[in-house]
XYZ file of C-alpha atoms in Angstrom:
776
model
C 19.535 16.129 34.165
C 18.458 13.258 32.149
C 17.760 12.853 28.499
C 14.108 12.009 27.336
C 14.095 9.766 24.542
C 10.663 9.635 22.566
C 10.056 6.709 20.315
C 7.161 6.250 18.075
C 5.534 3.307 19.407
C 5.990 1.219 22.661
C 7.708 -1.743 21.407
C 10.424 0.440 19.687
C 10.872 2.527 22.997
C 11.361 -0.659 24.882
C 13.787 -2.055 22.441
C 15.981 0.857 22.562
C 15.715 1.097 26.216
C 17.188 -2.715 26.459
C 20.201 -1.145 24.663
C 20.843 2.101 26.279
C 19.251 1.494 29.469
C 19.114 -2.306 30.199
C 18.523 -1.669 34.087
C 15.935 0.834 33.376
C 12.917 0.472 35.929
C 9.625 -0.306 33.929
C 6.798 2.485 34.850
C 4.477 1.099 32.318
C 4.346 4.357 30.349
C 8.030 4.877 30.328
C 11.255 3.277 31.203
C 13.624 5.259 33.526
C 17.390 4.751 33.836
C 20.285 6.530 35.304
C 20.753 8.655 32.256
C 17.922 8.374 30.097
C 14.164 8.096 30.276
C 12.418 6.301 27.592
C 8.903 6.812 26.381
C 6.886 6.689 23.247
C 3.987 8.175 21.137
C 1.378 5.913 19.721
C 1.312 6.916 16.215
C 0.051 10.447 16.200
C -0.551 11.899 19.846
C -1.125 15.311 18.281
C -3.181 16.167 15.000
C -4.346 19.106 13.188
C -7.585 20.281 14.611
C -10.969 19.549 12.809
C -13.114 22.585 11.573
C -15.483 22.692 14.697
C -12.463 23.142 17.032
C -11.891 26.496 15.164
C -15.611 27.259 15.362
C -18.438 25.355 16.478
C -20.637 26.304 13.273
C -18.262 24.242 11.336
C -20.086 21.206 12.720
C -22.767 21.620 10.232
C -21.671 21.472 6.464
C -22.651 24.808 4.928
C -21.710 26.118 1.458
C -21.370 29.704 2.896
C -18.669 28.525 5.296
C -16.445 27.534 2.417
C -13.563 27.689 1.997
C -12.042 26.840 5.312
C -8.665 28.111 5.358
C -7.145 28.806 8.930
C -4.530 31.495 9.212
C -2.840 29.500 11.591
C -3.259 25.806 11.908
C -4.259 24.573 15.335
C -3.167 21.371 16.971
C -5.488 19.076 18.806
C -4.646 16.106 21.050
C -5.894 12.694 19.944
C -8.539 12.023 22.657
C -7.829 8.221 22.691
C -4.044 8.980 23.704
C -4.242 12.336 25.696
C -2.778 10.524 28.871
C 0.241 9.531 27.094
C 0.900 12.905 25.768
C 0.517 14.299 29.401
C 3.061 11.699 30.539
C 5.460 13.094 27.984
C 4.900 16.604 28.953
C 5.492 15.608 32.724
C 8.521 13.777 31.936
C 10.161 16.528 29.802
C 9.918 18.817 32.661
C 12.517 16.528 34.454
C 14.886 16.383 31.426
C 17.280 18.745 29.888
C 17.696 17.147 26.498
C 15.378 15.333 24.122
C 16.152 12.700 21.566
C 13.852 12.068 18.478
C 13.628 8.555 18.086
C 10.606 8.230 16.025
C 10.710 6.527 12.453
C 13.297 8.044 10.418
C 11.397 9.533 7.578
C 9.055 12.544 6.723
C 5.926 11.416 9.045
C 8.267 10.224 11.890
C 9.678 13.771 12.081
C 6.090 15.202 11.875
C 4.855 13.192 14.988
C 7.665 14.068 16.823
C 7.442 17.938 16.184
C 3.597 18.279 16.692
C 4.123 16.764 20.107
C 7.066 19.345 20.804
C 5.180 22.339 19.357
C 2.041 21.140 21.332
C 3.823 20.786 24.607
C 6.040 23.842 24.154
C 8.926 21.663 24.736
C 12.187 24.041 24.744
C 14.975 21.474 25.256
C 17.696 21.019 22.486
C 16.965 18.052 20.703
C 19.156 15.167 18.917
C 17.822 13.042 16.129
C 18.230 9.175 16.038
C 18.100 7.878 12.497
C 18.437 4.075 12.219
C 16.773 1.476 9.572
C 16.462 -1.493 11.916
C 16.077 -2.309 15.669
C 18.921 -4.785 16.292
C 21.130 -3.682 19.234
C 24.303 -3.055 17.166
C 22.451 -0.783 15.121
C 20.760 1.274 18.046
C 24.324 1.668 19.663
C 25.683 2.928 16.434
C 22.915 5.155 16.054
C 23.458 6.719 19.680
C 27.203 7.379 18.954
C 26.501 9.012 15.718
C 23.424 11.332 17.165
C 23.086 14.636 14.888
C 21.425 17.795 16.023
C 17.583 17.694 14.969
C 18.225 21.204 13.828
C 20.145 19.478 10.677
C 16.541 18.081 9.728
C 14.499 21.269 9.875
C 13.793 21.213 6.450
C 12.411 17.663 6.396
C 10.094 18.772 9.314
C 9.035 22.098 7.357
C 8.188 19.631 4.348
C 6.058 17.135 6.526
C 4.224 19.840 8.089
C 3.736 21.300 4.626
C 2.326 18.054 3.327
C 0.061 17.503 6.373
C -1.338 21.071 6.087
C -1.921 21.082 2.394
C -3.588 17.641 2.576
C -6.074 19.088 5.166
C -6.806 21.973 2.889
C -7.620 19.941 -0.172
C -9.461 17.126 1.497
C -11.438 19.438 3.667
C -12.508 22.005 1.324
C -13.116 19.672 -1.711
C -14.827 16.912 0.240
C -17.291 19.406 1.884
C -17.682 21.194 -1.395
C -18.811 18.484 -3.455
C -20.782 16.717 -0.496
C -22.819 19.746 0.057
C -23.448 20.491 -3.656
C -24.625 16.809 -4.707
C -25.943 16.023 -1.293
C -24.221 12.775 -1.077
C -20.726 12.200 1.007
C -18.071 12.478 -1.639
C -14.490 11.707 -0.200
C -11.781 13.682 -2.140
C -8.135 13.713 -1.285
C -4.727 14.403 -3.441
C -3.776 10.918 -3.798
C -6.899 8.988 -3.073
C -8.892 10.746 -5.876
C -6.076 10.106 -8.710
C -6.112 6.329 -7.607
C -9.852 6.111 -8.047
C -9.426 7.764 -11.661
C -7.019 4.759 -12.520
C -9.792 2.515 -11.304
C -12.616 4.318 -13.129
C -10.413 4.505 -16.413
C -9.719 0.721 -16.484
C -13.379 0.172 -15.573
C -14.241 2.127 -18.607
C -11.927 0.509 -20.754
C -13.424 -2.861 -19.765
C -17.041 -2.010 -20.099
C -16.347 -0.469 -23.518
C -14.309 -3.315 -25.064
C -15.919 -5.152 -27.917
C -14.479 -8.781 -28.171
C -13.523 -9.982 -31.541
C -13.115 -13.673 -32.290
C -10.245 -15.202 -34.236
C -8.500 -18.402 -34.990
C -4.937 -19.753 -34.247
C -3.575 -22.661 -36.165
C -1.296 -24.834 -33.992
C 0.874 -27.819 -35.309
C 2.610 -30.504 -33.684
C 5.977 -31.862 -35.431
C 8.172 -34.777 -35.079
C 11.477 -35.296 -35.672
C 13.063 -38.516 -35.292
C 11.013 -38.984 -31.934
C 11.763 -35.356 -30.647
C 8.272 -33.519 -30.435
C 7.771 -29.615 -30.684
C 4.943 -27.453 -31.641
C 4.706 -24.209 -33.670
C 2.151 -21.461 -34.377
C 0.978 -20.479 -38.016
C 2.645 -17.360 -39.293
C 0.479 -14.975 -41.112
C -2.494 -12.324 -41.163
C -4.898 -12.777 -38.299
C -7.329 -15.541 -39.253
C -11.054 -14.251 -38.697
C -12.784 -16.972 -41.116
C -13.252 -20.277 -39.252
C -13.502 -22.119 -42.688
C -10.221 -20.754 -43.977
C -8.268 -21.832 -40.459
C -9.832 -25.363 -40.552
C -8.882 -25.607 -44.197
C -5.232 -24.492 -43.391
C -4.901 -26.957 -40.453
C -6.380 -29.691 -42.594
C -3.884 -28.867 -45.578
C -0.923 -29.260 -43.125
C -1.847 -32.057 -40.905
C 0.006 -35.282 -41.599
C 2.435 -33.581 -44.321
C 5.969 -33.529 -44.402
C 8.056 -30.416 -43.483
C 11.367 -28.846 -43.682
C 13.135 -26.442 -41.099
C 13.447 -23.282 -42.968
C 15.334 -21.229 -40.259
C 16.900 -22.127 -36.886
C 18.328 -19.463 -34.553
C 19.790 -20.055 -30.975
C 20.988 -17.415 -28.596
C 22.005 -17.564 -25.000
C 20.349 -15.450 -22.206
C 20.882 -14.522 -18.435
C 18.245 -13.784 -16.025
C 19.554 -11.843 -13.069
C 18.034 -12.054 -9.451
C 15.079 -9.581 -8.615
C 15.969 -6.508 -7.060
C 15.724 -6.650 -3.306
C 12.304 -5.576 -1.864
C 11.084 -2.199 -1.024
C 7.609 -2.097 0.403
C 5.634 -1.766 -2.809
C 7.266 -4.562 -4.176
C 6.901 -6.820 -1.082
C 2.977 -6.017 -1.129
C 2.847 -6.790 -4.865
C 4.529 -10.090 -4.586
C 2.583 -11.127 -1.409
C -0.844 -10.280 -2.963
C 0.074 -12.160 -6.014
C 1.276 -15.322 -3.884
C -0.720 -15.266 -0.947
C -3.783 -12.922 -1.647
C -2.574 -10.467 1.108
C -4.047 -6.931 1.008
C -1.564 -4.190 0.696
C -2.365 -2.997 4.446
C -2.091 -6.636 5.795
C 1.368 -6.968 4.059
C 2.433 -3.809 5.722
C 0.948 -4.767 9.071
C 2.966 -8.014 8.938
C 5.918 -6.298 7.827
C 5.811 -3.911 10.676
C 5.323 -6.734 13.160
C 8.351 -8.211 11.873
C 10.249 -5.057 12.340
C 9.159 -3.951 15.538
C 8.180 -7.017 17.485
C 10.579 -9.703 16.156
C 13.655 -7.205 15.183
C 13.736 -9.714 12.227
C 13.665 -7.391 9.190
C 14.691 -3.647 8.580
C 12.658 -0.760 8.436
C 9.798 -1.725 5.828
C 8.267 1.546 4.697
C 11.056 2.256 2.235
C 11.030 3.033 -1.346
C 14.673 1.752 -2.185
C 15.732 -1.600 -3.675
C 19.342 -1.113 -2.695
C 21.838 -0.814 -0.003
C 24.784 1.266 0.890
C 28.407 0.271 1.537
C 27.649 0.472 5.236
C 25.100 -2.189 4.880
C 27.415 -4.840 3.247
C 29.201 -5.955 6.549
C 25.717 -6.342 8.132
C 24.542 -8.428 4.993
C 27.407 -10.959 5.557
C 26.388 -11.445 9.329
C 22.586 -12.056 8.135
C 24.133 -14.593 5.678
C 26.089 -16.372 8.658
C 22.968 -16.335 10.851
C 20.969 -18.060 7.880
C 23.801 -20.835 7.769
C 22.726 -21.610 11.106
C 18.979 -21.707 10.587
C 17.636 -25.300 9.518
C 15.259 -23.837 7.076
C 17.755 -21.919 4.897
C 20.937 -23.790 5.880
C 21.440 -25.452 2.655
C 20.843 -22.319 0.501
C 22.826 -20.309 2.626
C 25.677 -22.767 2.465
C 25.461 -22.643 -1.333
C 25.716 -18.728 -1.422
C 28.909 -17.053 -2.892
C 29.781 -14.308 -0.673
C 32.000 -12.815 -3.290
C 28.844 -11.635 -5.296
C 27.640 -8.862 -3.181
C 30.249 -6.065 -2.883
C 30.460 -2.330 -3.509
C 30.934 -2.749 -7.170
C 27.666 -4.753 -7.588
C 25.513 -1.958 -8.544
C 22.351 -4.159 -8.726
C 22.743 -4.505 -4.818
C 24.888 -1.700 -3.589
C 23.976 1.581 -5.115
C 24.015 4.360 -2.612
C 22.792 7.103 -5.181
C 19.489 5.393 -4.882
C 19.143 5.219 -1.271
C 17.381 8.376 0.375
C 15.672 7.595 3.901
C 16.162 3.728 4.089
C 17.722 1.082 2.347
C 16.100 -2.012 0.913
C 14.111 -4.160 3.119
C 16.418 -7.257 4.450
C 16.509 -9.640 7.166
C 18.522 -8.619 10.303
C 21.152 -10.792 11.902
C 18.599 -11.687 14.617
C 17.286 -15.280 14.268
C 13.357 -14.955 14.637
C 11.222 -17.012 16.779
C 7.663 -17.454 17.407
C 6.533 -16.202 14.052
C 2.957 -16.985 13.263
C 2.310 -18.564 9.600
C 1.551 -15.077 7.775
C 4.683 -13.799 9.438
C 6.661 -16.600 8.354
C 5.491 -16.145 4.833
C 6.314 -12.480 4.498
C 9.807 -13.535 6.184
C 10.392 -16.458 3.868
C 9.855 -13.818 0.952
C 12.407 -11.569 2.055
C 15.022 -14.144 3.009
C 14.923 -15.851 -0.353
C 15.253 -12.571 -2.210
C 18.052 -11.642 -0.058
C 19.897 -15.014 -0.672
C 19.109 -14.654 -4.280
C 21.658 -11.876 -4.636
C 24.267 -14.221 -3.721
C 23.947 -16.754 -6.605
C 24.628 -16.440 -10.388
C 22.231 -15.536 -13.125
C 19.864 -18.064 -14.616
C 21.242 -19.203 -17.939
C 18.850 -20.105 -20.817
C 19.322 -21.169 -24.296
C 16.739 -19.577 -26.686
C 15.830 -21.410 -29.764
C 13.612 -19.843 -32.693
C 12.600 -22.310 -35.183
C 10.756 -21.631 -38.767
C 8.886 -24.881 -39.822
C 7.524 -25.020 -43.390
C 4.809 -27.303 -44.419
C 2.921 -27.269 -47.760
C 4.136 -23.730 -48.210
C 2.836 -22.596 -44.737
C 5.288 -21.588 -42.035
C 4.921 -22.213 -38.387
C 7.032 -20.458 -35.655
C 8.409 -22.248 -32.610
C 9.950 -20.441 -29.587
C 11.635 -22.473 -26.899
C 13.611 -21.347 -23.754
C 15.751 -24.219 -22.519
C 17.170 -23.878 -18.966
C 21.167 -24.523 -18.684
C 21.871 -23.239 -15.376
C 19.214 -22.626 -12.682
C 21.319 -20.050 -10.748
C 19.406 -17.985 -8.229
C 16.324 -19.652 -9.060
C 17.285 -22.490 -7.038
C 16.501 -19.973 -3.764
C 12.905 -19.792 -5.008
C 10.556 -22.147 -2.989
C 9.122 -24.420 -5.715
C 12.484 -25.476 -7.516
C 10.568 -27.915 -9.624
C 8.486 -24.887 -10.992
C 11.194 -22.659 -10.976
C 13.056 -24.556 -13.740
C 10.202 -24.222 -15.892
C 9.366 -20.402 -15.426
C 10.624 -17.935 -17.585
C 11.602 -14.168 -17.167
C 8.924 -11.943 -15.780
C 6.478 -11.235 -18.759
C 4.470 -8.033 -19.231
C 1.409 -9.847 -20.143
C -0.879 -7.217 -20.247
C 1.349 -5.064 -22.430
C 1.928 -7.868 -24.985
C 0.207 -7.589 -28.577
C -2.382 -10.355 -28.945
C -0.534 -12.024 -31.723
C 2.651 -12.019 -29.701
C 0.821 -13.727 -26.884
C -0.521 -16.327 -28.958
C 2.947 -17.517 -29.739
C 3.512 -19.832 -27.062
C 7.011 -20.242 -25.676
C 7.855 -23.832 -24.828
C 9.684 -23.810 -21.673
C 12.174 -26.616 -21.431
C 14.068 -28.295 -18.521
C 15.688 -30.709 -20.915
C 17.647 -30.244 -24.126
C 15.663 -28.967 -27.184
C 17.208 -31.075 -29.754
C 16.686 -31.106 -33.564
C 18.812 -31.180 -36.725
C 18.165 -28.629 -39.075
C 19.183 -30.385 -42.084
C 16.459 -33.242 -41.581
C 13.074 -33.121 -42.419
C 10.376 -33.241 -39.859
C 6.652 -34.575 -40.067
C 3.370 -32.382 -39.035
C 1.719 -35.045 -36.766
C -1.395 -32.932 -35.957
C -2.630 -29.286 -36.936
C -5.538 -27.800 -35.359
C -7.442 -24.374 -35.622
C -8.130 -23.018 -32.244
C -10.911 -20.434 -31.580
C -9.735 -17.223 -29.614
C -11.119 -13.945 -28.673
C -9.639 -10.803 -27.829
C -9.509 -10.075 -24.310
C -10.199 -6.534 -22.584
C -7.814 -4.942 -20.008
C -7.791 -6.817 -16.920
C -9.222 -5.527 -13.663
C -6.941 -4.257 -11.196
C -5.878 -6.181 -8.196
C -4.333 -4.771 -5.172
C -0.920 -6.010 -6.560
C -1.330 -4.439 -10.064
C -2.904 -1.373 -8.710
C 0.067 -0.818 -6.403
C 2.473 -1.106 -9.419
C 0.015 1.431 -11.501
C 0.352 4.065 -8.383
C 4.036 3.498 -8.321
C 4.427 4.269 -11.925
C 1.573 6.840 -12.418
C 4.024 9.828 -13.197
C 5.734 7.610 -16.179
C 2.881 8.582 -18.801
C 3.301 12.244 -18.129
C 4.222 14.438 -20.927
C 6.263 17.140 -18.719
C 9.689 15.767 -18.265
C 10.422 17.808 -15.105
C 7.137 16.370 -13.391
C 7.868 12.840 -14.613
C 11.192 13.072 -13.267
C 9.783 14.240 -9.984
C 7.192 11.301 -9.594
C 9.672 8.663 -11.017
C 10.629 7.409 -7.462
C 7.326 8.571 -5.785
C 4.323 7.891 -8.046
C 1.049 8.278 -6.310
C 1.405 8.217 -2.708
C 4.600 6.858 -0.993
C 5.167 3.285 -0.192
C 3.731 3.771 3.528
C 0.644 5.357 2.239
C -0.439 3.188 -0.594
C -1.926 0.526 1.438
C -3.985 2.917 3.398
C -5.167 4.712 0.340
C -6.495 1.484 -1.114
C -8.194 0.703 2.335
C -9.598 4.218 2.165
C -11.439 3.872 -1.016
C -12.964 0.582 0.407
C -14.202 2.188 3.673
C -15.926 5.139 1.737
C -17.615 2.777 -0.701
C -15.768 3.739 -3.862
C -14.320 0.308 -4.166
C -15.297 -3.306 -3.690
C -13.427 -6.653 -3.773
C -14.654 -9.615 -5.853
C -12.004 -12.292 -5.316
C -8.733 -10.672 -5.796
C -10.210 -7.895 -8.206
C -10.724 -4.575 -7.227
C -14.129 -3.303 -8.631
C -15.017 0.302 -8.751
C -18.569 1.139 -7.571
C -21.346 3.370 -9.128
C -20.517 5.854 -6.272
C -17.064 5.797 -7.341
C -17.695 6.385 -10.681
C -20.066 9.142 -10.220
C -17.462 10.805 -7.845
C -14.796 10.753 -10.747
C -17.231 12.275 -13.312
C -18.536 14.968 -10.898
C -14.928 15.969 -10.096
C -14.015 16.129 -13.793
C -17.043 17.643 -14.586
C -16.549 20.603 -12.242
C -13.418 21.433 -14.414
C -10.958 20.722 -11.524
C -9.436 17.665 -13.464
C -6.182 18.194 -11.460
C -7.872 16.523 -8.373
C -8.225 13.406 -10.439
C -4.704 13.405 -12.140
C -1.314 12.360 -11.214
C 0.045 15.787 -12.276
C -1.019 17.498 -8.921
C 0.429 14.837 -6.792
C 3.571 15.157 -8.996
C 3.855 18.797 -8.557
C 3.390 18.577 -4.862
C 5.973 15.696 -4.478
C 8.333 17.883 -6.590
C 8.008 20.852 -4.400
C 8.063 18.905 -1.050
C 11.190 17.363 -2.148
C 12.639 20.776 -2.800
C 11.323 22.008 0.541
C 13.017 18.863 2.444
C 16.200 19.809 0.999
C 16.081 23.456 1.725
C 15.648 24.467 -1.670
C 11.970 25.911 -1.705
C 9.838 27.764 0.681
C 7.154 25.997 2.616
C 5.086 29.331 2.985
C 4.907 29.828 -0.566
C 3.860 26.262 -1.242
C 0.988 26.672 1.323
C -0.131 29.966 -0.040
C -0.635 28.224 -3.345
C -2.689 25.330 -1.854
C -4.957 27.616 -0.165
C -5.538 29.460 -3.428
C -6.191 26.110 -5.177
C -8.690 25.089 -2.369
C -10.355 28.264 -3.001
C -10.717 27.703 -6.556
C -12.104 24.345 -6.135
C -14.723 25.660 -3.984
C -15.693 28.315 -6.636
C -15.575 25.818 -9.486
C -18.148 23.113 -7.382
C -20.335 26.029 -6.669
C -21.131 26.522 -10.577
C -21.690 22.897 -11.082
C -25.011 21.480 -11.755
C -26.071 19.365 -8.826
C -26.105 15.482 -9.424
C -29.150 13.996 -10.872
C -31.398 11.979 -8.505
C -30.366 8.487 -8.235
C -26.860 9.193 -9.245
C -25.544 7.373 -6.012
C -27.879 4.516 -5.745
C -26.721 1.096 -6.476
C -28.548 -2.043 -7.855
C -28.542 -5.041 -5.260
C -29.101 -8.627 -5.958
C -32.709 -8.510 -5.151
C -33.318 -5.412 -7.608
C -33.868 -3.273 -4.724
C -32.215 0.170 -4.845
C -30.320 1.390 -1.816
C -27.853 4.338 -1.006
C -24.480 3.540 -2.129
C -22.649 4.972 0.830
C -20.229 3.352 2.854
C -17.910 0.365 2.380
C -19.117 -3.258 2.497
C -17.549 -3.384 5.876
C -17.513 -0.159 7.851
C -14.495 -0.876 10.083
C -14.689 1.208 13.011
C -12.052 -0.768 14.830
C -10.053 -0.404 17.964
C -6.881 -0.310 16.026
C -5.298 2.802 14.239
C -5.322 2.132 10.625
C -1.535 2.754 10.181
C -0.211 4.307 7.326
C -2.895 6.890 6.170
C -0.895 10.017 5.472
C -3.539 11.803 3.316
C -6.400 13.849 4.498
C -8.584 12.180 2.011
C -11.946 13.637 3.560
C -12.968 16.703 4.868
C -13.605 16.094 8.696
C -10.697 13.451 8.957
C -8.358 16.270 7.982
C -7.637 17.009 11.544
C -5.571 14.047 12.242
C -2.145 14.484 10.724
C -1.789 11.756 8.121
C 0.082 8.819 9.629
C -3.254 7.279 10.558
C -6.801 7.462 9.767
C -7.939 7.073 13.550
C -11.149 5.231 14.431
C -11.611 7.949 16.845
C -11.683 10.780 14.367
C -14.958 11.928 13.069
C -14.240 11.481 9.256
C -16.433 12.474 6.352
C -16.489 8.901 5.578
C -18.015 7.962 8.919
C -20.756 10.683 8.226
C -21.599 8.800 5.042
C -21.574 5.611 6.519
C -23.624 6.910 9.448
C -25.992 7.752 6.751
C -25.901 4.081 5.641
C -26.124 2.873 9.245
C -29.204 4.972 10.307
C -30.880 4.574 6.796
C -34.694 4.206 7.079
C -34.113 1.043 5.047
C -34.415 -0.789 8.294
C -38.085 -1.158 9.736
C -36.825 -1.718 13.240
C -38.034 0.558 16.369
C -35.576 2.740 17.861
C -33.179 0.678 20.178
C -32.187 3.249 22.769
C -31.518 6.937 23.314
C -28.385 8.293 21.738
C -25.555 8.353 24.124
C -23.970 11.272 22.580
C -24.143 14.167 25.051
C -26.608 16.804 24.140
C -28.040 14.513 21.257
C -31.794 14.029 21.133
C -31.860 11.407 18.392
C -32.439 7.636 18.713
C -30.154 4.699 17.976
C -31.588 2.433 15.054
C -30.453 -0.344 12.949
C -29.371 0.085 9.508
C -27.736 -2.205 7.026
C -24.105 -2.014 8.138
C -24.412 -0.647 11.501
C -26.307 1.041 14.576
C -26.319 4.740 14.134
C -28.119 7.846 15.002
C -31.348 9.223 13.504
C -29.944 12.539 14.016
C -27.110 12.096 11.808
C -28.293 14.724 9.557
C -27.931 17.249 12.126
C -24.190 16.619 12.823
C -24.533 13.492 15.289
C -21.407 11.397 14.721
C -22.406 8.289 16.628
C -22.314 4.829 14.892
C -21.256 1.368 16.030
C -20.502 -0.992 13.099
C -21.821 -4.372 12.880
C -18.645 -5.921 11.793
C -15.871 -5.572 14.601
C -12.973 -7.967 15.093
C -14.417 -10.837 13.303
C -17.513 -10.460 15.337
C -21.057 -9.453 14.147
C -22.600 -6.790 16.728
C -26.103 -8.053 17.686
C -29.103 -6.069 19.098
C -28.675 -7.671 22.544
C -25.002 -6.805 22.204
C -25.655 -3.227 21.205
C -28.239 -2.683 24.099
C -25.619 -3.861 26.349
C -23.082 -1.426 25.059
C -25.411 1.398 25.607
C -26.807 0.695 29.072
C -23.775 -0.925 30.601
C -20.766 0.198 28.503
C -19.670 -3.162 27.592
C -20.847 -6.767 26.102
C -20.898 -9.991 28.023
C -17.689 -12.112 27.729
C -17.041 -13.323 24.096
C -14.559 -15.592 22.543
C -12.147 -14.062 20.159
C -9.680 -16.069 17.902
C -6.006 -15.171 17.939
C -3.855 -15.250 14.715
C -2.220 -18.444 16.022
C -5.386 -20.088 16.035
C -5.898 -20.143 19.867
C -8.925 -18.199 21.562
C -9.138 -15.683 24.346
C -12.096 -14.661 26.500
C -12.747 -10.714 26.196
C -15.748 -8.140 25.852
C -16.353 -5.114 23.692
C -16.241 -1.906 25.539
C -17.551 1.239 24.480
C -14.719 3.732 24.587
C -16.264 6.976 23.175
C -19.934 7.741 23.447
C -19.624 10.514 21.053
C -18.625 8.597 18.051
C -18.906 4.957 19.135
C -15.600 3.662 19.222
C -15.106 0.235 20.598
C -12.157 -1.747 22.222
C -11.682 -5.369 23.277
C -10.776 -5.937 26.779
């Protein structure tokens, strides 16, 4: 009998088929050859069932039904992909063996095993564990297949994580929502991240700015000029600062002390996903999700980079020969030929622990280019690929070398300090794009952590010799008092929030917990983007330029959660304990059953605590809009119920969304956030007449226009139908909504592709129960 290979996505399945069965017949939903049949999931085909799939009474959110704690978790097929699930079941009947070729990690393991459990597939199974999709790696992976049984502890950990997130998200979200009569989305990772934003917001709003003065002098010695900052207690008196400046201007001085020291700056580590997202946000303003999506396309579609959902910045000895092949490929690439030819191959070897450190590689090594030369990249893909390539090439260059100068200049008994950094050898920084600017840049500063006084001591960055003679005198040619104000902490951007999520555990006092979270932080590299997107979607966070700003609803949510006496929900500590235990489960060192039992107890405790809480005061969840009008602060600025699956969401952060296991927050899932936004969509703030009867079977409501979408007037009775106004860059009009409700589709529209070209398509109503649209 043949062997059935199940990949995670279609592109991956086709890529694998091209290697193991190059002459396979294309059957659209699978490929079949002489030895193998290759098919695929489309993300999660099977998810954890929603509450109303256990009992219809759970469709309505009632306090007396809480906590909802299934004795055994039910599985449910994703309605949008049930045909593919049926295909896998039929193919499996013709095969005597399975190969799990889903992503090599905890969630890939979960996707496969939920399918296997739901379809009751009894065949023995092998595991394909690879980090890129090049033909060489795929062949090697099939040559070294291992029994999937060896990965059983990882499967248990993945299942435990999914069920635990369901229990917490489902019960906490419903409990807080029912108690306070407003949709409050709660989740194990989402809520501590929201707390980071809340605490930063409070620091900023409570900050009292103080004025002070800095005296800066310019000096000349035989035609060579430099500047220095006056040294002394902080000046808060303007007159005193101006007097000091006047006292020293035009006066002779001496060099009281002059010290030099050489320093080296080594290349930055290879990218993990979070570092890549942070750099892309800072350089191009890309959101974390956008960077992840681009990286996935580079991995799956173009085969140009290795697996991107990694938390490692290092490689193993097995990767070193491949790295040499990548370098050879780059030497033949017009864009990178000069830099690749200047690389020193001897710098990357097994003894270089800054690159090759097997102890710090778990599921996957750092993100790198593959030996495949990509073609057809769009501008955004090229940007991310370029970042990865240049970071890779920098490992083959020597450190940048600097000469650091510290000068104390005395004028009229007053001391000024100068710090200068002179570039001696550009080293690896020649690889960076803007080489002229690179020469002037110093090592990474922790600006937000610097003392104000230290930050005022400007460091002169020199690409020419800093040349003074200590024994000779100088002249103060100019001296000025500059007015300054102390600055509040900076608002988070997606880049800085990712860094805070990554290091959230470092502030813990518990050494064991801090150790457990040092390599994980809040969430995982693959889930952090989805967590940030989730906070936007439920109306907790908005974007102002690059800044992430918490809404009044987000503030109220954290205050209510902390006020209920369940502070752990808003603390990294719970995530730390969970990650610690899940890691132990994945290594076979802890029991998943005991873990889930304790999570069930915690979920019940949350419900009891919230029941005792005083309901939120009227107006708690209202926001002031620009016109002074008060509106409900539910839903995000753009309620994006798109046709795509929001890949990467692995936390059941809301109650009703808990049914889909956590790789994706499916647009077809009835989420608690959707319920909130339906309230916004169907809000009586609109004065329009009903547009049409609700198309949902058995519903007697009317579709009406709200601020962000078209929703059902019966949303309070549990109707889940809503169509968002913003879809795929288009705004859904009343004419279009009528066409969708009457005919199931709009007329032909023009859509822009990422490469700037356009195509004619139309919106089609895929699901009359919840309002999901697709473009056809």
